[in-house]
């Protein structure tokens, strides 16, 4: 964990990003409040890495991903992409940036136009952003279809003729068309069957290696994120509560929410299941229109202290690359030391098993 | 598990076909299984494997046409459900066999209060008075862990969160003390922390009430934690069936084996690359003349293309429909 790879260039730098959606009510549709879907989120994405963004439904992870590409007009904060603040770019400059940042959507059924052929879908970004000749475009479409493992014979077919996994390949080919640097993958495998998920994840990994892509991988599937991500950010109610290199996060989660989230994932091993002690969280996630005072997680936190109901904890780096927003790690060095000790013990155990 | 106890539900050679404009779809092919009192049978398979259609066929919930049950029997407490008339089935459904579906929002009626929907089966099936039914309904909500149960009877489904709605669905399914509970992907639409709550609830209810449960899911993790026995379905057939520990420690069918390897682990060793099952699940246009998994199977033998393997017991209680033997790496000899 501490022998990290050498620090890479930061491609995307997000600072205090806020995305609030107004709530209007009454006859005059006056603004009465806001859903704070993303409320002050900061993180970096390094070139060539996969940052996993996990959390439960409604935590703001998809909104965060969309806001990063400026598919929304953000409420506040900065998004530096390659040094340029895309939160403030005008329409023309933004359009020039678009080819470098693309998106793969969750539902391949809904994100592909049913009246367009596969070739037309994949060529659409080329129509918009390049001046290629018809023949060059078709050649590029074939090249992309090869890259994602779709037979060229399918070029003139329509999306409904494909299975879910193949449709997701079409969506990936479209995202690759303009040689992007950065792709936001928003739950790209959630709608797929288990045996197809692995195919798509392996494809994403191959493409990353081949084209040097940087991914933000948004998912609620913690096991899959452990597989694909280099670093992982955990969101709860519009905020990132913990951000750490993958192994540190999974082996020694610090935030009580991350601990509960990881403990809730069932293990496909009956022997382990029989002895697992689950942390069962009480209750439900509060509404992002009306978050609790203090720490957002204090209403469900099994370790909440008095201060948690008053003050919002600061998002701080408590170990190399390991950030957490929790009052338990304010001063309590022993708290952190004990977490690290468990982690090291577990690592030793694992090495013993291997 | 009381081994050898008389099964409460005994299904033999069930065959369900859908008649579509594109021809017949053979969704369930000769499915046989039994369910013993008090046990939890996990049914695992991908979409289109026939797991839901099998269960829906049993309780007469498939629209016919397009569905048609071609053959089979399903003996529930001495009565063949597939031969029963509508009135008999109606008296069993929701009373002696309860069910919980995947999406609690679409399976609750949004225009009636939760109390009304809970009291309905109690009044219809149990002949309770309004006051009795209301008292029992509050008891049930309390049983499934909804705080302030009596007051919440007046609330409508949209006033409950997803996890709470699924608790309401479970309360309705349990209203008439069913002998069998069929749960079709009951936690798939829920978040993982809420799923953990529901699983704990079901474990707890089983201890208290002792009904038999069929739990349909595609999540092997959920199955590992909750099931006594597991039935794996592929292409409308049961390809393997075993006690839960044995299925995970000694899977026999290449599909089960591949499925276990393709799921990344949260706690074990992290694989550099995921194992893949190549290809797509089959579309079942005709009754299978060969093994439905053959085109995706890494161990297919010549015989697999000619014959559809029948289920054989490799050990008592562990059955597999496959010609390949993982122990020898060659053909299985009965």
XYZ file of C-alpha atoms in Angstrom:
688
model
C 0.000 0.000 0.000
C 2.766 2.376 0.835
C 4.767 1.319 -2.209
C 2.472 3.290 -4.485
C 3.325 3.673 -8.146
C 5.163 6.959 -8.874
C 2.758 9.920 -8.809
C 1.150 10.491 -12.157
C 0.001 13.697 -13.771
C -3.363 14.915 -12.579
C -5.792 14.918 -15.495
C -8.973 15.957 -13.718
C -8.911 18.105 -10.609
C -12.251 18.598 -8.876
C -12.492 21.185 -6.113
C -15.532 21.884 -3.935
C -17.889 20.801 -6.687
C -21.515 21.568 -5.921
C -24.561 20.556 -7.902
C -27.815 21.717 -6.351
C -31.189 21.237 -8.004
C -33.778 23.859 -7.007
C -37.132 22.809 -5.528
C -40.030 25.031 -6.542
C -43.390 25.063 -4.813
C -46.660 26.976 -4.627
C -48.615 28.748 -7.359
C -45.795 31.172 -8.024
C -43.298 28.288 -8.263
C -41.103 30.059 -5.806
C -37.833 28.487 -4.954
C -38.230 26.872 -1.542
C -35.042 24.879 -1.255
C -32.563 22.728 -3.096
C -31.655 19.089 -3.452
C -27.960 19.080 -2.682
C -27.120 16.151 -4.947
C -23.412 16.949 -4.882
C -22.314 19.170 -2.056
C -18.678 20.166 -1.956
C -16.753 17.292 -3.484
C -12.999 17.398 -4.124
C -10.741 14.795 -5.699
C -8.096 14.279 -8.379
C -8.045 11.751 -11.170
C -4.577 10.824 -12.389
C -3.783 10.184 -16.008
C -4.200 6.522 -16.949
C -5.846 5.444 -13.703
C -9.339 4.243 -12.867
C -11.008 6.063 -10.034
C -13.929 4.087 -8.652
C -16.853 6.105 -7.317
C -19.149 4.035 -5.124
C -22.203 4.655 -3.026
C -25.850 3.736 -2.729
C -28.648 5.017 -4.925
C -29.309 8.686 -4.406
C -25.873 9.445 -2.971
C -25.054 11.702 -5.917
C -22.446 9.574 -7.674
C -24.099 9.737 -11.116
C -24.803 13.455 -10.773
C -21.166 13.940 -9.868
C -20.056 12.045 -12.987
C -22.361 14.042 -15.222
C -21.356 17.334 -13.644
C -17.686 16.487 -14.309
C -18.414 16.437 -18.031
C -20.515 19.527 -17.599
C -23.689 17.842 -18.681
C -25.179 20.110 -15.990
C -24.519 23.750 -15.237
C -22.736 23.274 -11.945
C -23.749 25.331 -8.900
C -20.245 25.893 -7.645
C -16.692 24.692 -7.550
C -13.994 24.059 -10.110
C -13.386 21.198 -12.534
C -9.917 21.499 -13.998
C -9.533 19.232 -16.987
C -6.007 19.326 -18.331
C -5.609 22.640 -16.530
C -8.738 24.302 -17.963
C -11.698 25.031 -15.707
C -14.560 23.487 -17.662
C -17.085 24.664 -15.082
C -16.624 28.144 -16.503
C -15.967 27.582 -20.210
C -18.236 29.222 -22.775
C -20.176 27.043 -25.234
C -17.623 27.261 -28.042
C -14.583 26.422 -25.931
C -16.546 23.677 -24.200
C -17.444 22.105 -27.524
C -13.772 22.048 -28.462
C -13.064 20.160 -25.221
C -15.869 17.619 -25.690
C -13.946 15.074 -27.822
C -11.456 14.552 -25.004
C -14.104 13.574 -22.443
C -16.785 11.004 -23.114
C -19.340 8.928 -21.297
C -20.603 5.339 -21.257
C -24.120 5.085 -19.875
C -25.816 2.531 -17.667
C -28.681 1.522 -19.870
C -27.464 0.678 -23.368
C -31.088 0.311 -24.434
C -31.987 3.893 -23.579
C -28.749 5.510 -24.696
C -28.771 4.214 -28.284
C -31.182 5.702 -30.826
C -33.392 2.803 -31.978
C -33.794 4.311 -35.460
C -30.082 4.555 -36.220
C -27.886 1.739 -37.449
C -24.833 0.714 -35.463
C -22.577 2.386 -38.019
C -24.545 5.636 -37.798
C -24.487 5.588 -33.993
C -20.726 5.088 -33.843
C -20.144 7.656 -36.603
C -22.271 10.378 -35.019
C -19.459 11.894 -32.922
C -17.315 11.875 -36.095
C -20.053 13.759 -37.971
C -20.187 16.348 -35.215
C -16.523 16.898 -34.525
C -14.486 15.913 -37.576
C -14.383 16.632 -41.290
C -13.577 13.089 -42.373
C -14.701 11.854 -45.779
C -17.423 9.234 -45.948
C -14.925 6.480 -46.707
C -12.593 7.537 -43.879
C -15.515 7.609 -41.487
C -16.572 4.092 -42.409
C -13.002 2.885 -42.036
C -12.881 4.450 -38.559
C -16.235 2.837 -37.649
C -14.902 -0.578 -38.659
C -11.732 0.029 -36.685
C -13.799 0.877 -33.590
C -16.048 -2.147 -34.059
C -12.958 -4.350 -34.192
C -11.597 -2.694 -31.066
C -14.711 -3.468 -29.002
C -15.188 -6.956 -30.436
C -18.214 -6.395 -32.656
C -18.302 -8.134 -36.011
C -18.175 -5.722 -38.969
C -21.144 -7.598 -40.451
C -23.344 -5.914 -37.828
C -22.656 -2.370 -39.061
C -26.031 -1.972 -40.734
C -28.130 -3.520 -38.003
C -30.259 -1.699 -35.429
C -29.757 -1.699 -31.637
C -32.782 -3.913 -30.894
C -31.117 -6.775 -32.756
C -28.386 -6.960 -30.124
C -28.136 -8.377 -26.627
C -27.425 -6.122 -23.649
C -23.704 -6.883 -23.628
C -23.351 -6.177 -27.342
C -25.305 -2.926 -26.991
C -22.912 -1.834 -24.299
C -20.059 -2.535 -26.746
C -21.749 -0.202 -29.244
C -21.935 2.496 -26.561
C -18.258 2.003 -25.772
C -17.283 2.212 -29.462
C -19.186 5.507 -29.738
C -17.395 6.858 -26.668
C -14.024 5.918 -28.213
C -14.718 7.435 -31.633
C -12.951 10.753 -30.993
C -9.914 9.345 -29.169
C -10.909 10.673 -25.757
C -8.515 10.924 -22.836
C -11.133 10.564 -20.146
C -14.291 8.427 -19.987
C -16.952 8.532 -17.300
C -18.434 5.033 -17.055
C -21.751 5.421 -15.258
C -22.818 1.972 -13.967
C -21.780 0.411 -17.284
C -22.444 -3.158 -16.158
C -25.399 -2.758 -13.806
C -27.953 -3.731 -16.462
C -26.009 -6.798 -17.637
C -26.142 -10.433 -16.609
C -23.382 -11.760 -14.393
C -21.724 -13.799 -17.149
C -21.720 -10.768 -19.472
C -20.404 -8.274 -16.888
C -16.951 -9.847 -16.875
C -16.766 -9.591 -20.678
C -17.454 -5.852 -20.620
C -15.112 -5.151 -17.697
C -12.275 -7.017 -19.399
C -12.941 -5.031 -22.571
C -12.775 -1.726 -20.655
C -9.459 -2.808 -19.119
C -8.010 -3.799 -22.501
C -9.055 -0.506 -24.061
C -7.570 1.446 -21.180
C -4.230 -0.238 -21.674
C -4.306 0.107 -25.446
C -5.366 3.745 -25.654
C -4.051 5.049 -22.325
C -7.529 5.990 -21.135
C -8.461 7.475 -17.782
C -11.720 6.267 -16.240
C -14.121 7.437 -13.617
C -15.942 4.163 -12.911
C -19.239 4.798 -11.129
C -20.827 1.722 -9.613
C -22.687 0.340 -6.650
C -20.986 -3.030 -7.146
C -18.179 -2.944 -4.602
C -16.636 -6.232 -5.698
C -16.384 -5.101 -9.305
C -14.907 -1.747 -8.269
C -12.289 -3.581 -6.231
C -11.411 -5.416 -9.399
C -11.202 -2.483 -11.786
C -10.259 0.619 -9.772
C -6.837 1.881 -8.700
C -8.289 4.283 -6.163
C -11.799 4.442 -4.754
C -13.998 7.304 -3.535
C -17.037 6.548 -1.377
C -19.982 8.944 -1.515
C -22.779 9.372 0.986
C -25.521 11.945 0.665
C -23.738 14.265 -1.749
C -20.300 14.097 -0.153
C -17.182 12.028 -0.566
C -16.650 10.502 2.874
C -13.526 8.501 2.087
C -10.995 8.326 -0.719
C -8.069 5.949 -0.745
C -5.951 3.614 -2.853
C -7.920 0.446 -3.536
C -6.214 -1.968 -1.172
C -6.141 0.514 1.690
C -9.839 1.178 1.294
C -10.892 -2.457 1.092
C -8.502 -3.834 3.708
C -8.667 -1.005 6.229
C -11.698 1.216 5.655
C -11.673 4.155 8.067
C -15.053 5.818 7.712
C -17.861 4.039 9.606
C -20.019 4.237 6.481
C -17.398 2.537 4.316
C -17.008 -0.107 7.007
C -20.755 -0.773 7.058
C -21.032 -0.716 3.272
C -18.252 -3.265 2.810
C -19.576 -5.439 5.590
C -23.040 -5.512 3.975
C -21.800 -7.127 0.762
C -22.628 -10.833 0.873
C -19.712 -13.166 0.263
C -20.091 -15.951 -2.313
C -18.664 -18.408 0.181
C -21.046 -20.176 2.589
C -18.307 -20.985 5.102
C -17.294 -17.317 5.355
C -20.928 -16.228 5.430
C -21.593 -18.420 8.449
C -19.016 -16.578 10.555
C -19.278 -13.034 9.151
C -20.353 -10.414 11.663
C -22.338 -7.838 9.724
C -22.634 -4.189 10.638
C -26.322 -3.649 9.932
C -27.124 0.036 9.512
C -30.409 1.185 10.960
C -32.860 3.239 8.974
C -32.590 4.881 5.594
C -30.571 7.600 3.899
C -31.933 11.069 4.787
C -33.250 13.301 2.022
C -30.577 15.351 0.242
C -33.034 18.271 0.311
C -32.862 18.277 4.071
C -29.582 16.774 5.256
C -29.007 16.468 9.008
C -27.008 19.014 10.966
C -23.377 18.099 11.473
C -22.046 15.030 9.697
C -24.412 13.712 7.012
C -23.975 10.165 8.299
C -24.599 10.928 11.995
C -28.246 9.737 11.891
C -27.190 6.177 11.016
C -23.644 6.023 12.301
C -23.053 3.307 14.908
C -20.026 5.247 16.186
C -21.492 8.764 16.243
C -20.200 11.082 18.943
C -21.656 14.272 20.304
C -19.588 16.495 17.991
C -20.913 14.629 14.933
C -24.373 16.119 15.445
C -22.973 19.659 15.530
C -20.084 19.954 13.129
C -19.582 18.773 9.604
C -16.258 16.882 9.599
C -13.494 18.131 7.369
C -12.283 15.932 4.490
C -8.640 15.382 5.439
C -5.693 13.265 4.421
C -4.927 11.019 7.397
C -2.371 8.769 5.747
C -0.558 8.836 2.448
C -3.320 9.189 -0.149
C -5.992 8.138 2.333
C -8.603 10.865 2.875
C -11.533 10.626 5.242
C -14.236 12.969 6.526
C -14.893 11.746 10.042
C -14.476 13.268 13.504
C -13.119 9.990 14.818
C -9.858 10.749 13.077
C -9.585 14.381 14.234
C -6.898 13.916 16.811
C -7.269 10.357 17.832
C -3.993 9.089 16.538
C -4.511 5.854 18.434
C -7.772 5.406 16.533
C -5.897 5.541 13.273
C -3.022 3.474 14.578
C -5.385 0.710 15.649
C -7.046 0.692 12.224
C -3.655 0.402 10.583
C -2.654 -2.401 12.969
C -5.735 -4.431 11.994
C -4.902 -3.795 8.404
C -1.346 -4.975 8.776
C -2.443 -8.071 10.661
C -4.900 -8.849 7.890
C -2.227 -8.360 5.282
C 0.030 -10.778 7.088
C -2.809 -13.295 7.211
C -3.450 -12.907 3.531
C 0.172 -13.395 2.697
C 0.108 -16.487 4.859
C -2.797 -17.849 2.868
C -1.383 -17.126 -0.556
C -32.785 -29.894 7.571
C -34.994 -32.929 8.211
C -33.559 -35.106 5.458
C -35.997 -37.507 3.915
C -38.979 -35.577 5.287
C -42.017 -35.559 3.011
C -41.577 -32.608 0.611
C -44.178 -29.897 0.897
C -43.844 -29.117 -2.783
C -42.864 -31.737 -5.358
C -42.451 -30.588 -8.954
C -41.843 -33.129 -11.745
C -41.066 -32.585 -15.431
C -42.544 -29.110 -15.697
C -42.554 -27.788 -19.240
C -43.708 -24.239 -19.976
C -43.830 -22.774 -23.469
C -44.597 -19.236 -24.669
C -46.433 -18.912 -27.969
C -45.120 -15.783 -29.657
C -45.423 -14.379 -33.155
C -41.874 -15.512 -33.790
C -42.752 -19.096 -32.826
C -42.558 -21.081 -29.609
C -40.163 -20.210 -26.831
C -39.368 -23.144 -24.593
C -38.791 -21.283 -21.348
C -38.934 -24.214 -18.927
C -37.830 -27.688 -19.968
C -38.501 -30.684 -17.743
C -37.777 -28.967 -14.487
C -38.055 -31.165 -11.399
C -37.343 -30.256 -7.799
C -38.768 -30.616 -4.363
C -39.002 -28.341 -1.379
C -38.952 -29.701 2.157
C -40.766 -28.129 5.086
C -38.772 -25.325 6.655
C -35.906 -25.291 4.171
C -34.635 -22.421 2.053
C -34.060 -23.402 -1.557
C -31.996 -20.935 -3.563
C -32.633 -20.743 -7.300
C -29.763 -19.195 -9.261
C -29.684 -18.266 -12.913
C -29.327 -15.389 -15.359
C -32.220 -13.574 -16.950
C -34.013 -15.894 -19.331
C -32.858 -19.040 -17.534
C -36.452 -19.863 -16.615
C -36.197 -19.416 -12.856
C -39.089 -16.970 -12.474
C -41.270 -18.644 -15.113
C -40.918 -21.946 -13.263
C -42.274 -20.457 -10.046
C -44.975 -18.415 -11.781
C -46.165 -21.572 -13.578
C -46.704 -23.281 -10.249
C -49.002 -20.691 -8.784
C -50.914 -19.920 -11.968
C -49.584 -16.392 -12.346
C -48.596 -16.660 -16.000
C -50.982 -15.164 -18.537
C -52.281 -18.025 -20.696
C -52.005 -17.462 -23.610
C -49.237 -16.661 -24.478
C -47.940 -19.098 -21.870
C -48.850 -22.762 -21.961
C -47.928 -25.461 -19.498
C -47.240 -28.479 -21.681
C -46.691 -31.097 -19.046
C -45.660 -31.859 -15.511
C -47.081 -32.028 -12.047
C -46.609 -29.924 -8.942
C -47.862 -31.630 -5.824
C -48.426 -29.210 -2.962
C -49.720 -30.915 0.151
C -51.308 -33.747 -1.857
C -52.860 -31.492 -4.503
C -51.587 -31.019 -8.075
C -51.359 -27.264 -8.558
C -51.146 -27.620 -12.331
C -54.517 -29.404 -12.460
C -56.255 -27.208 -9.871
C -59.072 -24.914 -10.997
C -58.948 -21.150 -10.549
C -60.949 -21.091 -7.313
C -58.706 -23.651 -5.661
C -55.579 -21.797 -6.783
C -56.984 -18.497 -5.562
C -57.556 -20.014 -2.134
C -53.942 -21.196 -2.028
C -52.226 -18.132 -3.498
C -51.501 -15.464 -0.946
C -52.684 -17.767 1.826
C -50.783 -21.053 1.908
C -48.222 -19.970 -0.668
C -47.070 -16.371 -0.277
C -44.844 -14.435 -2.630
C -42.585 -11.407 -2.688
C -41.502 -9.813 -5.947
C -38.465 -7.854 -6.992
C -39.872 -4.372 -7.193
C -41.902 -3.392 -4.138
C -43.150 -0.208 -5.780
C -44.906 -1.864 -8.693
C -46.262 -4.752 -6.672
C -48.030 -2.574 -4.112
C -51.138 -0.717 -5.184
C -50.406 3.018 -4.932
C -54.031 4.091 -4.338
C -54.731 1.950 -1.256
C -53.203 2.326 2.172
C -50.713 -0.248 3.320
C -53.169 -1.225 6.050
C -55.884 -1.956 3.507
C -53.530 -4.105 1.449
C -52.425 -6.015 4.523
C -55.979 -6.548 5.765
C -57.297 -7.744 2.401
C -55.814 -11.269 2.528
C -56.666 -11.570 6.212
C -60.328 -10.834 5.569
C -60.594 -12.822 2.330
C -58.614 -15.908 3.285
C -58.938 -16.010 7.054
C -62.450 -14.565 7.365
C -61.378 -12.065 9.994
C -63.499 -9.107 11.049
C -62.214 -5.642 10.281
C -61.034 -5.076 13.840
C -59.297 -8.447 14.020
C -57.640 -7.871 10.679
C -56.434 -4.424 11.723
C -54.902 -5.769 14.914
C -53.202 -8.597 13.015
C -51.960 -6.178 10.319
C -50.294 -4.004 12.949
C -48.752 -7.124 14.458
C -47.362 -8.113 11.053
C -45.834 -4.701 10.368
C -44.237 -4.853 13.770
C -42.939 -8.348 13.009
C -41.124 -7.136 9.886
C -39.534 -4.306 11.845
C -41.522 -1.239 10.824
C -41.471 1.256 13.688
C -44.764 2.671 14.979
C -46.654 -0.055 13.111
C -50.224 0.739 14.141
C -49.955 4.361 12.986
C -48.319 3.494 9.684
C -51.260 1.341 8.571
C -52.881 4.571 7.377
C -49.938 5.442 5.113
C -49.749 4.876 1.370
C -46.891 2.956 -0.308
C -45.179 6.129 -1.559
C -44.724 7.223 2.041
C -42.365 4.299 2.627
C -38.758 3.974 1.459
C -37.703 1.109 -0.836
C -36.497 -1.110 1.982
C -39.574 -0.381 4.090
C -41.835 -1.181 1.109
C -40.140 -4.521 0.707
C -40.814 -5.149 4.415
C -44.485 -4.356 3.761
C -44.492 -6.849 0.871
C -43.009 -9.489 3.152
C -45.635 -8.710 5.802
C -48.405 -9.188 3.211
C -46.861 -12.451 2.022
C -46.710 -13.704 5.602
C -50.209 -12.495 6.538
C -51.922 -15.899 6.381
C -49.049 -17.984 7.788
C -48.014 -19.560 4.486
C -46.303 -22.946 4.373
C -44.283 -21.812 1.377
C -42.899 -18.366 0.569
C -41.693 -17.672 -2.973
C -39.324 -14.686 -3.104
C -38.388 -13.601 -6.622
C -35.249 -11.423 -6.518
C -36.565 -9.739 -3.366
C -33.435 -7.691 -2.734
C -32.207 -7.005 -6.262
C -33.774 -3.544 -6.449
C -32.423 -2.570 -3.035
C -29.162 -0.991 -1.963
C -26.614 -3.249 -0.350
C -27.041 -1.919 3.198
C -30.825 -2.285 2.851
C -30.384 -5.738 1.318
C -28.428 -6.740 4.404
C -31.346 -5.565 6.578
C -33.878 -7.603 4.566
C -31.703 -10.741 4.620
C -31.345 -10.493 8.401
C -35.114 -10.061 8.626
C -35.829 -13.168 6.544
C -33.370 -15.251 8.569
C -35.049 -14.071 11.747
C -38.576 -14.743 10.412
C -37.571 -18.238 9.364
C -36.434 -19.009 12.886
C -39.704 -17.668 14.289
C -42.204 -18.990 11.728
C -40.508 -21.983 10.089
C -41.978 -21.716 6.585
C -40.218 -23.146 3.529
C -38.767 -20.505 1.208
C -37.827 -20.467 -2.462
C -35.424 -17.564 -3.001
C -34.772 -16.671 -6.637
C -31.679 -14.585 -7.350
C -28.737 -14.090 -9.665
C -26.479 -13.102 -6.762
C -24.319 -15.977 -5.563
C -23.291 -13.991 -2.508
C -26.865 -13.708 -1.285
C -27.390 -17.442 -1.873
C -24.255 -18.389 0.033
C -25.456 -16.589 3.132
C -29.052 -17.711 3.216
C -29.789 -20.987 1.378
C -29.794 -24.582 2.585
C -29.873 -26.042 -0.895
C -29.251 -24.453 -4.288
C -30.647 -25.198 -7.715
C -28.756 -23.705 -10.686
C -30.770 -23.052 -13.845
C -29.533 -22.465 -17.367
C -31.481 -22.410 -20.620
C -34.758 -23.434 -18.975
C -33.229 -26.463 -17.262
C -31.911 -27.349 -13.855
C -28.251 -28.035 -14.535
C -27.124 -28.630 -10.969
C -28.605 -28.991 -7.514
C -26.733 -29.418 -4.256
C -26.531 -28.495 -0.584
C -25.185 -24.955 -0.427
C -21.714 -25.704 0.966
C -21.168 -28.523 -1.482
C -22.220 -26.402 -4.436
C -19.608 -23.785 -3.573
C -16.850 -26.205 -2.536
C -17.354 -28.843 -5.212
C -19.300 -27.473 -8.177
C -19.757 -30.092 -10.894
C -21.379 -28.379 -13.862
C -19.092 -26.259 -16.077
C -21.662 -23.443 -15.932
C -21.723 -23.390 -12.129
C -17.939 -23.547 -12.046
C -17.593 -20.689 -14.533
C -20.221 -18.611 -12.736
C -18.353 -18.941 -9.445
C -15.126 -17.807 -11.102
C -16.535 -14.919 -13.082
C -17.731 -13.001 -10.006
C -14.970 -10.832 -8.535
C -14.387 -11.242 -4.836
C -14.633 -8.519 -2.220
C -12.523 -10.205 0.422
C -10.467 -12.949 -1.179
C -7.481 -12.627 -3.461
C -7.905 -10.089 -6.226
C -7.575 -11.599 -9.699
C -5.631 -9.567 -12.249
C -8.125 -10.537 -14.884
C -11.716 -11.733 -14.630
C -12.633 -15.129 -15.966
C -15.149 -14.817 -18.746
C -17.954 -17.043 -19.982
C -17.795 -16.328 -23.712
C -20.916 -15.988 -25.809
C -24.539 -15.339 -24.999
C -27.246 -17.284 -23.191
C -29.422 -19.284 -25.609
C -32.787 -18.317 -27.024
C -34.913 -21.402 -26.685
C -36.771 -21.663 -29.974
C -37.071 -25.440 -29.894
C -36.922 -28.088 -27.190
C -33.206 -28.631 -26.704
C -31.835 -31.663 -28.509
C -28.376 -31.046 -27.074
C -26.930 -29.496 -23.935
C -27.972 -25.810 -23.910
C -24.629 -24.731 -22.418
C -22.528 -26.550 -25.039
C -21.755 -23.473 -27.242
C -20.240 -21.640 -24.251
C -18.732 -24.635 -22.501
C -14.975 -25.076 -22.207
C -15.321 -28.817 -21.654
C -17.852 -29.820 -24.331
C -17.518 -33.405 -25.513
C -18.684 -34.848 -28.786
C -21.665 -36.415 -27.065
C -22.876 -33.029 -25.753
C -23.873 -31.999 -29.271
C -26.030 -35.087 -29.766
C -27.841 -35.507 -26.484
C -29.201 -33.344 -23.722
C -27.738 -34.822 -20.534
C -30.189 -36.033 -17.889
C -29.666 -35.219 -14.252
C -27.599 -37.739 -12.331
C -26.795 -37.925 -8.649
C -23.049 -37.634 -8.012
C -23.664 -37.931 -4.288
C -26.877 -38.132 -2.299
C -28.561 -34.756 -2.726
C -26.086 -33.478 -5.335
C -27.319 -33.821 -8.908
C -25.819 -32.554 -12.143
C -26.901 -32.654 -15.790
C -23.584 -32.954 -17.578
C -21.562 -35.588 -19.416
C -18.227 -34.079 -18.333
C -16.624 -35.176 -15.106
C -14.408 -32.578 -13.389
C -12.649 -35.306 -11.394
C -11.405 -37.238 -14.425
C -11.554 -34.434 -16.994
C -13.303 -36.828 -19.368
C -16.745 -38.287 -19.812
C -18.744 -39.045 -16.694
C -19.583 -42.679 -16.095
C -22.787 -43.300 -14.254
